[in-house]
């Protein structure tokens, strides 16, 4: 439970106190380190587990491959993937292929990723094609993204996230006709955009923020802090400089959805005000963190010297000293 909410220290404490460590508890702790991007810790834990006489199962390899994927360890990933069957008699399942696809996607090897899907002895699911779609988004390969999205639509026509991602990619390069085409497809399926929200807990109460939200009782203070932080990290300059890396922000801005007031920033400011120094600010988000907010969160962690954890729909991002545990791929 602790590992799921991103509190690694608490998870480790619970694990260390367990008198009888069974396979499930080993798998859980390895996964806890994996989702936080601590690949080498996972490998150490895996050795300890095997040395204590536990036979790894499919879940163990999901944890290990996730660790490789999140930490971008391609060679280690292939080694674990190949050793599953060879050394432990575990057949790779769909989730193991998913991890390998994330790994290849992170390395920018989209062609190899596509080949792996085509070579799979299992029927690819929409999640599998979703990994290729995410990778294509990350590397701005719109042709590959359209191919992956096409496969997803044929398997899972009400995958809102996929429509949104594809539309955003077209928007980034100013292909507004394609944006409209994807939106129309969504409409035809009767789908609506999921509105983004971020949650932060304080004193046992959950505070919910939406994009551009001003409904919270302490909004005034939240926006004040956000304004100060934006200036501290030089956000205004960056936003108007037209740096190519920030293109998505610029195009989103043009569409009236400036990331400057995205929910995660509002929740973070609230957390920074309320949560005592030295304690981690923990945010939960229902959709994927956008690139612009990701880069802003890194800079906020640097200027405030605070540790901020954001669990989005895919991964936990641990922001500390201007860096993120996901290594900028999620
Ligand atoms: Zn954002
Ligand atoms: Zn991250």
Short mmCIF file of C-alpha atoms and ligand atoms in Angstrom, two decimals:
data_model
loop_
_atom_site.label_atom_id
_atom_site.label_comp_id
_atom_site.label_asym_id
_atom_site.label_seq_id
_atom_site.Cartn_x
_atom_site.Cartn_y
_atom_site.Cartn_z
CA UNK A 1 0.00 0.00 0.00
CA UNK A 2 2.77 2.43 0.92
CA UNK A 3 4.68 1.72 -2.26
CA UNK A 4 1.60 2.53 -4.36
CA UNK A 5 1.36 6.02 -2.92
CA UNK A 6 5.01 6.72 -3.61
CA UNK A 7 6.25 6.69 -0.04
CA UNK A 8 9.32 4.55 -0.59
CA UNK A 9 10.82 4.94 2.87
CA UNK A 10 7.63 3.79 4.57
CA UNK A 11 7.39 0.84 2.16
CA UNK A 12 10.98 -0.16 2.94
CA UNK A 13 10.38 0.09 6.68
CA UNK A 14 7.36 -2.18 6.46
CA UNK A 15 9.32 -4.63 4.30
CA UNK A 16 12.34 -4.70 6.63
CA UNK A 17 10.10 -5.36 9.62
CA UNK A 18 8.43 -8.38 7.97
CA UNK A 19 9.58 -11.54 9.72
CA UNK A 20 8.51 -13.82 6.93
CA UNK A 21 9.31 -12.36 3.52
CA UNK A 22 7.37 -14.28 0.91
CA UNK A 23 7.58 -13.93 -2.86
CA UNK A 24 4.73 -11.40 -2.92
CA UNK A 25 6.49 -9.09 -0.47
CA UNK A 26 9.76 -9.32 -2.43
CA UNK A 27 7.94 -8.55 -5.68
CA UNK A 28 6.16 -5.62 -4.04
CA UNK A 29 9.31 -4.00 -2.69
CA UNK A 30 11.18 -4.50 -5.98
CA UNK A 31 8.28 -2.85 -7.80
CA UNK A 32 8.27 0.01 -5.27
CA UNK A 33 11.88 0.82 -6.14
CA UNK A 34 11.22 0.22 -9.84
CA UNK A 35 8.43 2.76 -10.17
CA UNK A 36 10.58 5.34 -8.45
CA UNK A 37 13.37 4.82 -10.97
CA UNK A 38 15.90 3.11 -8.67
CA UNK A 39 17.03 0.36 -11.07
CA UNK A 40 20.20 -0.72 -9.30
CA UNK A 41 18.40 -1.13 -5.93
CA UNK A 42 15.98 -3.49 -7.69
CA UNK A 43 18.79 -5.64 -9.05
CA UNK A 44 20.34 -5.84 -5.57
CA UNK A 45 17.01 -6.84 -4.04
CA UNK A 46 16.53 -9.43 -6.79
CA UNK A 47 19.91 -11.02 -5.95
CA UNK A 48 19.02 -11.05 -2.23
CA UNK A 49 15.70 -12.65 -3.05
CA UNK A 50 17.24 -15.41 -5.17
CA UNK A 51 19.99 -15.95 -2.58
CA UNK A 52 17.31 -16.49 0.06
CA UNK A 53 15.96 -19.33 -2.06
CA UNK A 54 12.92 -17.74 -3.73
CA UNK A 55 12.16 -18.70 -7.34
CA UNK A 56 11.19 -15.55 -9.28
CA UNK A 57 7.83 -15.62 -11.06
CA UNK A 58 6.23 -13.54 -13.82
CA UNK A 59 5.51 -10.65 -11.44
CA UNK A 60 9.16 -10.49 -10.35
CA UNK A 61 10.17 -9.98 -13.96
CA UNK A 62 7.50 -7.34 -14.48
CA UNK A 63 9.10 -5.45 -11.58
CA UNK A 64 12.63 -5.92 -12.92
CA UNK A 65 11.75 -4.99 -16.48
CA UNK A 66 9.80 -1.98 -15.24
CA UNK A 67 12.89 -0.95 -13.30
CA UNK A 68 15.02 -1.26 -16.45
CA UNK A 69 12.43 0.63 -18.45
CA UNK A 70 12.03 3.51 -16.00
CA UNK A 71 15.80 3.81 -15.49
CA UNK A 72 16.49 3.40 -19.24
CA UNK A 73 18.70 0.30 -18.84
CA UNK A 74 18.30 -1.33 -22.25
CA UNK A 75 21.03 -3.99 -22.01
CA UNK A 76 19.95 -5.10 -18.54
CA UNK A 77 16.38 -5.24 -19.81
CA UNK A 78 17.23 -7.58 -22.67
CA UNK A 79 19.30 -9.72 -20.28
CA UNK A 80 16.36 -10.15 -17.85
CA UNK A 81 13.91 -10.67 -20.71
CA UNK A 82 16.06 -13.43 -22.21
CA UNK A 83 16.87 -15.04 -18.88
CA UNK A 84 13.22 -15.41 -17.81
CA UNK A 85 12.57 -18.47 -19.93
CA UNK A 86 16.17 -19.66 -20.20
CA UNK A 87 17.09 -19.63 -16.50
CA UNK A 88 13.77 -19.69 -14.65
CA UNK A 89 11.30 -21.32 -17.07
CA UNK A 90 8.98 -18.29 -17.03
CA UNK A 91 7.30 -17.55 -20.38
CA UNK A 92 7.22 -13.83 -21.24
CA UNK A 93 3.65 -12.57 -21.01
CA UNK A 94 2.02 -9.51 -22.49
CA UNK A 95 3.16 -7.29 -19.61
CA UNK A 96 6.80 -8.30 -20.14
CA UNK A 97 6.54 -7.34 -23.79
CA UNK A 98 4.98 -4.07 -22.65
CA UNK A 99 8.03 -3.31 -20.50
CA UNK A 100 10.41 -4.14 -23.36
CA UNK A 101 8.46 -1.81 -25.61
CA UNK A 102 8.76 0.99 -23.09
CA UNK A 103 12.45 0.31 -22.88
CA UNK A 104 12.94 0.39 -26.66
CA UNK A 105 10.70 3.43 -26.88
CA UNK A 106 12.77 5.29 -24.34
CA UNK A 107 15.93 4.47 -26.30
CA UNK A 108 14.23 5.92 -29.39
CA UNK A 109 14.32 2.59 -31.19
CA UNK A 110 10.80 2.82 -32.59
CA UNK A 111 11.37 0.53 -35.56
CA UNK A 112 12.73 -2.23 -33.29
CA UNK A 113 9.74 -1.70 -30.99
CA UNK A 114 7.34 -2.10 -33.90
CA UNK A 115 9.15 -5.28 -35.00
CA UNK A 116 8.95 -6.71 -31.47
CA UNK A 117 5.17 -6.22 -31.53
CA UNK A 118 4.91 -7.90 -34.91
CA UNK A 119 7.11 -10.81 -33.78
CA UNK A 120 5.24 -11.38 -30.50
CA UNK A 121 3.76 -14.87 -30.14
CA UNK A 122 0.81 -13.23 -28.34
CA UNK A 123 -1.97 -11.08 -29.78
CA UNK A 124 -0.97 -7.44 -29.19
CA UNK A 125 -3.42 -5.55 -26.98
CA UNK A 126 -4.26 -1.86 -27.13
CA UNK A 127 -1.90 -1.31 -24.20
CA UNK A 128 0.95 -2.77 -26.24
CA UNK A 129 0.21 -0.42 -29.13
CA UNK A 130 -0.17 2.31 -26.49
CA UNK A 131 3.50 1.85 -25.53
CA UNK A 132 4.49 2.48 -29.13
CA UNK A 133 2.18 5.48 -29.21
CA UNK A 134 3.80 6.97 -26.09
CA UNK A 135 7.25 6.39 -27.52
CA UNK A 136 6.23 8.03 -30.79
CA UNK A 137 4.94 11.03 -28.87
CA UNK A 138 8.15 11.30 -26.93
CA UNK A 139 10.28 11.20 -30.07
CA UNK A 140 7.81 13.29 -32.08
CA UNK A 141 7.35 10.61 -34.75
CA UNK A 142 3.86 11.41 -35.92
CA UNK A 143 3.78 8.74 -38.66
CA UNK A 144 4.51 5.98 -36.17
CA UNK A 145 2.04 7.56 -33.71
CA UNK A 146 -0.74 7.51 -36.31
CA UNK A 147 0.02 3.85 -37.09
CA UNK A 148 -0.08 2.90 -33.39
CA UNK A 149 -3.24 4.93 -32.80
CA UNK A 150 -4.91 3.26 -35.77
CA UNK A 151 -4.24 -0.19 -34.24
CA UNK A 152 -5.54 1.02 -30.87
CA UNK A 153 -8.76 2.40 -32.39
CA UNK A 154 -9.42 -0.95 -34.10
CA UNK A 155 -9.09 -2.78 -30.75
CA UNK A 156 -10.43 -0.23 -28.32
CA UNK A 157 -12.49 2.46 -29.98
CA UNK A 158 -13.28 4.32 -26.75
CA UNK A 159 -9.71 4.94 -25.62
CA UNK A 160 -10.03 8.63 -24.81
CA UNK A 161 -6.38 9.04 -23.83
CA UNK A 162 -5.22 7.83 -27.23
CA UNK A 163 -7.43 10.30 -29.12
CA UNK A 164 -6.26 13.14 -26.91
CA UNK A 165 -2.59 12.24 -27.31
CA UNK A 166 -2.85 12.01 -31.07
CA UNK A 167 -4.76 15.28 -31.30
CA UNK A 168 -2.13 16.98 -29.11
CA UNK A 169 0.64 15.70 -31.39
CA UNK A 170 -1.07 17.11 -34.46
CA UNK A 171 -1.61 20.37 -32.59
CA UNK A 172 2.09 20.59 -31.76
CA UNK A 173 2.97 20.68 -35.43
CA UNK A 174 0.03 22.88 -36.35
CA UNK A 175 -1.90 20.20 -38.28
CA UNK A 176 -5.27 21.60 -37.21
CA UNK A 177 -7.26 19.70 -39.82
CA UNK A 178 -5.97 16.44 -38.37
CA UNK A 179 -6.75 17.71 -34.87
CA UNK A 180 -10.32 18.33 -35.98
CA UNK A 181 -10.50 14.92 -37.68
CA UNK A 182 -9.44 13.16 -34.44
CA UNK A 183 -11.88 15.28 -32.39
CA UNK A 184 -14.67 14.34 -34.78
CA UNK A 185 -13.78 10.66 -34.41
CA UNK A 186 -14.03 11.10 -30.64
CA UNK A 187 -17.40 12.77 -30.95
CA UNK A 188 -18.64 9.97 -33.20
CA UNK A 189 -17.72 7.49 -30.47
CA UNK A 190 -19.56 9.64 -27.93
CA UNK A 191 -16.36 10.35 -25.99
CA UNK A 192 -15.56 13.40 -23.94
CA UNK A 193 -12.16 14.76 -22.90
CA UNK A 194 -11.19 13.65 -19.39
CA UNK A 195 -10.60 16.80 -17.42
CA UNK A 196 -7.32 16.81 -15.61
CA UNK A 197 -7.24 17.07 -11.84
CA UNK A 198 -4.57 16.88 -9.15
CA UNK A 199 -5.05 15.88 -5.53
CA UNK A 200 -2.97 16.77 -2.54
CA UNK A 201 -3.57 15.66 1.04
CA UNK A 202 -3.16 17.82 4.09
CA UNK A 203 -4.24 17.06 7.66
CA UNK A 204 -6.29 14.09 6.51
CA UNK A 205 -8.23 16.14 3.96
CA UNK A 206 -7.90 15.78 0.19
CA UNK A 207 -7.71 18.99 -1.81
CA UNK A 208 -8.68 18.74 -5.46
CA UNK A 209 -7.50 21.15 -8.15
CA UNK A 210 -8.54 21.31 -11.79
CA UNK A 211 -6.73 23.21 -14.56
CA UNK A 212 -7.17 26.99 -14.12
CA UNK A 213 -9.08 26.24 -10.91
CA UNK A 214 -10.02 29.19 -8.72
CA UNK A 215 -12.68 27.47 -6.66
CA UNK A 216 -10.48 26.45 -3.74
CA UNK A 217 -10.87 28.51 -0.56
CA UNK A 218 -7.16 29.34 -0.57
CA UNK A 219 -6.80 30.04 -4.27
CA UNK A 220 -5.53 33.53 -3.65
CA UNK A 221 -2.45 32.26 -1.78
CA UNK A 222 -1.97 29.43 -4.27
CA UNK A 223 -1.87 31.82 -7.24
CA UNK A 224 0.41 34.21 -5.33
CA UNK A 225 2.93 31.43 -4.70
CA UNK A 226 2.62 30.21 -8.28
CA UNK A 227 3.33 33.71 -9.52
CA UNK A 228 6.43 34.01 -7.33
CA UNK A 229 7.70 30.58 -8.38
CA UNK A 230 7.10 31.30 -12.08
CA UNK A 231 9.29 34.36 -11.80
CA UNK A 232 11.94 32.50 -9.78
CA UNK A 233 12.29 29.84 -12.47
CA UNK A 234 12.14 32.36 -15.30
CA UNK A 235 9.05 30.82 -16.78
CA UNK A 236 7.78 33.96 -18.50
CA UNK A 237 11.02 34.33 -20.45
CA UNK A 238 11.02 30.71 -21.50
CA UNK A 239 7.43 30.83 -22.61
CA UNK A 240 7.93 33.73 -24.93
CA UNK A 241 11.35 32.76 -26.29
CA UNK A 242 9.99 30.19 -28.75
CA UNK A 243 12.59 27.59 -27.75
CA UNK A 244 11.79 24.53 -29.85
CA UNK A 245 11.67 22.25 -26.76
CA UNK A 246 8.72 24.23 -25.50
CA UNK A 247 6.71 24.05 -28.67
CA UNK A 248 3.92 22.02 -27.08
CA UNK A 249 3.38 24.71 -24.48
CA UNK A 250 3.25 27.36 -27.17
CA UNK A 251 0.77 25.45 -29.28
CA UNK A 252 -1.37 24.58 -26.28
CA UNK A 253 -1.28 28.23 -25.30
CA UNK A 254 -2.49 29.13 -28.76
CA UNK A 255 -5.44 26.78 -28.22
CA UNK A 256 -6.37 28.51 -24.96
CA UNK A 257 -4.99 25.78 -22.71
CA UNK A 258 -1.88 27.38 -21.27
CA UNK A 259 -0.02 24.93 -19.04
CA UNK A 260 0.89 27.74 -16.64
CA UNK A 261 -2.23 27.08 -14.55
CA UNK A 262 -2.36 23.32 -14.94
CA UNK A 263 -3.80 21.49 -11.95
CA UNK A 264 -0.52 19.93 -10.84
CA UNK A 265 1.09 23.35 -10.39
CA UNK A 266 -1.84 24.59 -8.31
CA UNK A 267 -1.79 21.45 -6.15
CA UNK A 268 1.98 21.74 -5.76
CA UNK A 269 1.77 25.36 -4.60
CA UNK A 270 -0.92 24.42 -2.10
CA UNK A 271 1.29 21.57 -0.88
CA UNK A 272 4.32 23.83 -0.60
CA UNK A 273 2.36 26.28 1.54
CA UNK A 274 0.77 23.69 3.82
CA UNK A 275 3.20 20.80 4.10
CA UNK A 276 6.09 21.30 6.50
CA UNK A 277 9.62 21.73 5.17
CA UNK A 278 11.50 18.45 5.12
CA UNK A 279 8.32 16.57 4.26
CA UNK A 280 7.62 15.40 0.73
CA UNK A 281 4.81 17.06 -1.19
CA UNK A 282 2.78 14.19 -2.65
CA UNK A 283 0.40 14.83 -5.54
CA UNK A 284 -1.89 12.39 -7.37
CA UNK A 285 -2.95 13.16 -10.91
CA UNK A 286 -5.60 11.36 -12.99
CA UNK A 287 -3.94 11.86 -16.38
CA UNK A 288 -0.41 11.89 -17.70
CA UNK A 289 1.77 14.80 -16.61
CA UNK A 290 2.38 17.14 -19.56
CA UNK A 291 5.93 17.87 -20.70
CA UNK A 292 5.73 21.52 -19.81
CA UNK A 293 4.62 20.82 -16.23
CA UNK A 294 7.27 18.12 -15.93
CA UNK A 295 10.01 20.57 -16.75
CA UNK A 296 8.49 23.20 -14.44
CA UNK A 297 8.23 20.72 -11.55
CA UNK A 298 11.92 19.94 -11.90
CA UNK A 299 12.79 23.61 -11.65
CA UNK A 300 10.41 24.16 -8.73
CA UNK A 301 12.10 21.32 -6.82
CA UNK A 302 15.42 23.04 -7.45
CA UNK A 303 14.51 26.57 -6.37
CA UNK A 304 12.44 25.52 -3.37
CA UNK A 305 14.85 22.72 -2.32
CA UNK A 306 11.79 20.55 -1.73
CA UNK A 307 11.06 17.00 -2.74
CA UNK A 308 7.88 16.70 -4.76
CA UNK A 309 6.33 13.41 -5.86
CA UNK A 310 3.70 13.34 -8.58
CA UNK A 311 1.93 10.06 -9.29
CA UNK A 312 0.34 10.39 -12.72
CA UNK A 313 -1.62 7.80 -14.71
CA UNK A 314 1.61 6.08 -15.69
CA UNK A 315 4.42 6.53 -13.19
CA UNK A 316 5.56 8.22 -9.98
CA UNK A 317 7.81 11.20 -10.67
CA UNK A 318 10.19 12.02 -7.81
CA UNK A 319 11.32 15.59 -8.33
CA UNK A 320 14.42 16.54 -6.39
CA UNK A 321 17.26 19.03 -6.97
CA UNK A 322 16.01 19.85 -10.46
CA UNK A 323 15.83 16.24 -11.62
CA UNK A 324 13.14 13.60 -11.96
CA UNK A 325 13.45 9.91 -11.16
CA UNK A 326 11.76 8.99 -14.47
CA UNK A 327 14.75 10.32 -16.39
CA UNK A 328 12.36 12.46 -18.48
CA UNK A 329 10.59 9.52 -20.12
CA UNK A 330 7.11 8.48 -19.08
ZN1 LIG B 1 0.70 20.40 -17.56
ZN1 LIG B 2 9.36 12.43 -14.39
#
